[in-house]
Amino acid sequence: MIPLLAAVGAITIAVLLWRAFGAQRIGVPQRRPTLAPDDDPDFLRKLGEQQRKRPTDEDEG
């Protein structure tokens, strides 16, 4: 009985270590972490482009 429990424990530890440090999952796309708008470089770039294209109220008067 003890060898069986030891085998189950060893398999459990091996599976947990494999999941933590092993190969990446195949077929599952890596998800980018959600960024706040002020941390997102794409958002900031688009915002800067929009501000350059749009004339300001000060320029009209």
Short mmCIF file of N, CA, C and O in Angstrom, two decimals:
data_model
loop_
_atom_site.label_atom_id
_atom_site.label_comp_id
_atom_site.label_asym_id
_atom_site.label_seq_id
_atom_site.Cartn_x
_atom_site.Cartn_y
_atom_site.Cartn_z
N MET A 1 0.82 -1.19 0.00
CA MET A 1 0.00 0.00 0.00
C MET A 1 0.87 1.26 0.00
O MET A 1 0.53 2.22 -0.67
N ILE A 2 1.93 1.25 0.78
CA ILE A 2 2.81 2.42 0.83
C ILE A 2 3.48 2.68 -0.53
O ILE A 2 3.54 3.84 -0.95
N PRO A 3 3.95 1.67 -1.25
CA PRO A 3 4.52 1.94 -2.58
C PRO A 3 3.50 2.55 -3.54
O PRO A 3 3.84 3.40 -4.36
N LEU A 4 2.24 2.14 -3.44
CA LEU A 4 1.19 2.70 -4.30
C LEU A 4 0.98 4.18 -4.00
O LEU A 4 0.89 5.02 -4.90
N LEU A 5 0.90 4.52 -2.71
CA LEU A 5 0.74 5.92 -2.33
C LEU A 5 1.96 6.75 -2.73
O LEU A 5 1.82 7.90 -3.15
N ALA A 6 3.15 6.17 -2.60
CA ALA A 6 4.35 6.87 -3.01
C ALA A 6 4.34 7.12 -4.52
O ALA A 6 4.74 8.19 -4.99
N ALA A 7 3.88 6.13 -5.29
CA ALA A 7 3.82 6.29 -6.75
C ALA A 7 2.81 7.37 -7.12
O ALA A 7 3.09 8.22 -7.98
N VAL A 8 1.65 7.37 -6.50
CA VAL A 8 0.64 8.40 -6.77
C VAL A 8 1.18 9.78 -6.39
O VAL A 8 1.00 10.76 -7.12
N GLY A 9 1.84 9.88 -5.27
CA GLY A 9 2.42 11.16 -4.85
C GLY A 9 3.50 11.63 -5.81
O GLY A 9 3.56 12.81 -6.16
N ALA A 10 4.35 10.70 -6.25
CA ALA A 10 5.42 11.07 -7.19
C ALA A 10 4.84 11.52 -8.52
O ALA A 10 5.31 12.50 -9.11
N ILE A 11 3.80 10.83 -8.99
CA ILE A 11 3.17 11.24 -10.25
C ILE A 11 2.51 12.61 -10.10
O ILE A 11 2.61 13.46 -10.99
N THR A 12 1.87 12.84 -8.97
CA THR A 12 1.22 14.13 -8.73
C THR A 12 2.25 15.26 -8.72
O THR A 12 2.05 16.30 -9.33
N ILE A 13 3.36 15.05 -8.03
CA ILE A 13 4.42 16.06 -7.99
C ILE A 13 5.01 16.28 -9.37
O ILE A 13 5.26 17.41 -9.79
N ALA A 14 5.22 15.20 -10.13
CA ALA A 14 5.77 15.31 -11.47
C ALA A 14 4.83 16.12 -12.38
O ALA A 14 5.28 16.99 -13.15
N VAL A 15 3.54 15.86 -12.29
CA VAL A 15 2.57 16.59 -13.11
C VAL A 15 2.54 18.06 -12.73
O VAL A 15 2.53 18.95 -13.59
N LEU A 16 2.56 18.36 -11.44
CA LEU A 16 2.57 19.76 -11.01
C LEU A 16 3.82 20.49 -11.46
O LEU A 16 3.76 21.65 -11.89
N LEU A 17 4.97 19.84 -11.36
CA LEU A 17 6.22 20.46 -11.82
C LEU A 17 6.21 20.65 -13.33
O LEU A 17 6.69 21.67 -13.84
N TRP A 18 5.66 19.68 -14.05
CA TRP A 18 5.58 19.80 -15.51
C TRP A 18 4.69 20.99 -15.89
O TRP A 18 5.01 21.76 -16.78
N ARG A 19 3.56 21.14 -15.20
CA ARG A 19 2.65 22.25 -15.50
C ARG A 19 3.29 23.59 -15.16
O ARG A 19 3.06 24.58 -15.83
N ALA A 20 4.08 23.63 -14.10
CA ALA A 20 4.67 24.89 -13.67
C ALA A 20 5.88 25.27 -14.51
O ALA A 20 6.04 26.44 -14.88
N PHE A 21 6.74 24.32 -14.83
CA PHE A 21 8.01 24.63 -15.47
C PHE A 21 8.21 23.97 -16.82
O PHE A 21 9.21 24.19 -17.48
N GLY A 22 7.27 23.16 -17.25
CA GLY A 22 7.45 22.37 -18.47
C GLY A 22 7.17 23.16 -19.72
O GLY A 22 7.14 24.40 -19.75
N ALA A 23 6.96 22.43 -20.79
CA ALA A 23 6.73 23.02 -22.10
C ALA A 23 5.45 23.85 -22.10
O ALA A 23 4.52 23.58 -21.35
N GLN A 24 5.44 24.84 -22.97
CA GLN A 24 4.26 25.68 -23.11
C GLN A 24 3.13 24.86 -23.72
O GLN A 24 3.34 23.93 -24.45
N ARG A 25 1.92 25.27 -23.40
CA ARG A 25 0.77 24.56 -23.96
C ARG A 25 0.68 24.83 -25.45
O ARG A 25 0.79 25.96 -25.90
N ILE A 26 0.45 23.78 -26.21
CA ILE A 26 0.35 23.89 -27.65
C ILE A 26 -1.11 24.11 -28.02
O ILE A 26 -2.00 23.43 -27.52
N GLY A 27 -1.34 25.05 -28.92
CA GLY A 27 -2.70 25.31 -29.38
C GLY A 27 -3.45 26.32 -28.55
O GLY A 27 -4.56 26.69 -28.88
N VAL A 28 -2.87 26.79 -27.48
CA VAL A 28 -3.51 27.79 -26.65
C VAL A 28 -2.78 29.11 -26.87
O VAL A 28 -1.59 29.22 -26.57
N PRO A 29 -3.45 30.11 -27.42
CA PRO A 29 -2.77 31.37 -27.67
C PRO A 29 -2.37 32.07 -26.38
O PRO A 29 -3.08 32.00 -25.38
N GLN A 30 -1.21 32.69 -26.40
CA GLN A 30 -0.76 33.44 -25.25
C GLN A 30 -1.56 34.73 -25.16
O GLN A 30 -1.66 35.48 -26.12
N ARG A 31 -2.13 34.99 -24.02
CA ARG A 31 -2.98 36.16 -23.84
C ARG A 31 -2.13 37.31 -23.30
O ARG A 31 -1.39 37.14 -22.33
N ARG A 32 -2.25 38.46 -23.95
CA ARG A 32 -1.54 39.64 -23.45
C ARG A 32 -2.24 40.14 -22.19
O ARG A 32 -3.45 40.14 -22.12
N PRO A 33 -1.47 40.57 -21.24
CA PRO A 33 -2.12 41.12 -20.04
C PRO A 33 -2.87 42.40 -20.40
O PRO A 33 -2.45 43.16 -21.27
N THR A 34 -3.97 42.63 -19.74
CA THR A 34 -4.76 43.82 -19.98
C THR A 34 -4.01 45.04 -19.45
O THR A 34 -3.55 45.06 -18.32
N LEU A 35 -3.87 46.03 -20.31
CA LEU A 35 -3.17 47.24 -19.94
C LEU A 35 -4.16 48.38 -19.79
O LEU A 35 -5.14 48.47 -20.52
N ALA A 36 -3.90 49.24 -18.85
CA ALA A 36 -4.68 50.46 -18.75
C ALA A 36 -4.33 51.33 -19.96
O ALA A 36 -3.24 51.22 -20.52
N PRO A 37 -5.25 52.19 -20.40
CA PRO A 37 -4.96 52.99 -21.59
C PRO A 37 -3.68 53.82 -21.49
O PRO A 37 -2.98 53.99 -22.47
N ASP A 38 -3.37 54.31 -20.31
CA ASP A 38 -2.17 55.13 -20.19
C ASP A 38 -0.89 54.30 -20.15
O ASP A 38 0.21 54.85 -20.20
N ASP A 39 -1.00 52.97 -20.11
CA ASP A 39 0.16 52.10 -20.15
C ASP A 39 0.31 51.42 -21.51
O ASP A 39 1.30 50.74 -21.75
N ASP A 40 -0.69 51.59 -22.38
CA ASP A 40 -0.71 50.90 -23.67
C ASP A 40 -0.01 51.76 -24.72
O ASP A 40 -0.52 52.83 -25.08
N PRO A 41 1.15 51.34 -25.23
CA PRO A 41 1.87 52.17 -26.20
C PRO A 41 1.08 52.38 -27.49
O PRO A 41 1.16 53.46 -28.09
N ASP A 42 0.30 51.40 -27.93
CA ASP A 42 -0.50 51.58 -29.14
C ASP A 42 -1.56 52.66 -28.95
O ASP A 42 -1.79 53.49 -29.82
N PHE A 43 -2.21 52.65 -27.80
CA PHE A 43 -3.22 53.65 -27.51
C PHE A 43 -2.60 55.04 -27.47
O PHE A 43 -3.14 56.00 -28.04
N LEU A 44 -1.45 55.18 -26.83
CA LEU A 44 -0.80 56.47 -26.74
C LEU A 44 -0.35 56.97 -28.11
O LEU A 44 -0.46 58.16 -28.42
N ARG A 45 0.13 56.05 -28.96
CA ARG A 45 0.55 56.44 -30.31
C ARG A 45 -0.65 56.94 -31.11
O ARG A 45 -0.59 57.99 -31.74
N LYS A 46 -1.77 56.21 -31.05
CA LYS A 46 -2.97 56.62 -31.78
C LYS A 46 -3.50 57.95 -31.25
O LYS A 46 -3.96 58.79 -32.02
N LEU A 47 -3.45 58.14 -29.95
CA LEU A 47 -3.91 59.38 -29.36
C LEU A 47 -3.06 60.56 -29.83
O LEU A 47 -3.58 61.62 -30.17
N GLY A 48 -1.75 60.36 -29.88
CA GLY A 48 -0.87 61.41 -30.38
C GLY A 48 -1.13 61.72 -31.84
O GLY A 48 -1.12 62.90 -32.24
N GLU A 49 -1.39 60.72 -32.65
CA GLU A 49 -1.70 60.95 -34.07
C GLU A 49 -3.00 61.73 -34.21
O GLU A 49 -3.10 62.63 -35.04
N GLN A 50 -4.00 61.40 -33.40
CA GLN A 50 -5.28 62.11 -33.47
C GLN A 50 -5.11 63.57 -33.07
O GLN A 50 -5.71 64.45 -33.67
N GLN A 51 -4.28 63.83 -32.07
CA GLN A 51 -4.09 65.21 -31.63
C GLN A 51 -3.34 66.03 -32.68
O GLN A 51 -3.59 67.21 -32.85
N ARG A 52 -2.42 65.40 -33.40
CA ARG A 52 -1.70 66.12 -34.46
C ARG A 52 -2.61 66.43 -35.65
O ARG A 52 -2.49 67.46 -36.26
N LYS A 53 -3.55 65.53 -35.96
CA LYS A 53 -4.44 65.72 -37.11
C LYS A 53 -5.51 66.76 -36.82
O LYS A 53 -5.89 67.51 -37.70
N ARG A 54 -6.02 66.81 -35.61
CA ARG A 54 -7.15 67.67 -35.27
C ARG A 54 -6.62 69.05 -34.88
O ARG A 54 -5.78 69.19 -33.99
N PRO A 55 -7.15 70.10 -35.52
CA PRO A 55 -6.72 71.45 -35.12
C PRO A 55 -7.31 71.79 -33.75
O PRO A 55 -8.42 71.39 -33.42
N THR A 56 -6.58 72.52 -32.97
CA THR A 56 -7.04 72.89 -31.65
C THR A 56 -7.90 74.16 -31.75
O THR A 56 -7.89 74.86 -32.74
N ASP A 57 -8.64 74.45 -30.72
CA ASP A 57 -9.50 75.65 -30.70
C ASP A 57 -8.65 76.92 -30.71
O ASP A 57 -9.07 77.95 -31.22
N GLU A 58 -7.46 76.88 -30.16
CA GLU A 58 -6.59 78.05 -30.11
C GLU A 58 -6.10 78.42 -31.51
O GLU A 58 -5.90 79.59 -31.80
N ASP A 59 -5.88 77.43 -32.38
CA ASP A 59 -5.39 77.71 -33.72
C ASP A 59 -6.44 78.38 -34.60
O ASP A 59 -6.12 79.10 -35.53
N GLU A 60 -7.73 78.16 -34.32
CA GLU A 60 -8.80 78.70 -35.15
C GLU A 60 -9.02 80.19 -34.87
O GLU A 60 -9.46 80.92 -35.74
N GLY A 61 -8.76 80.66 -33.68
CA GLY A 61 -9.09 82.04 -33.32
C GLY A 61 -7.92 82.89 -33.34
O GLY A 61 -7.65 83.92 -33.74
#
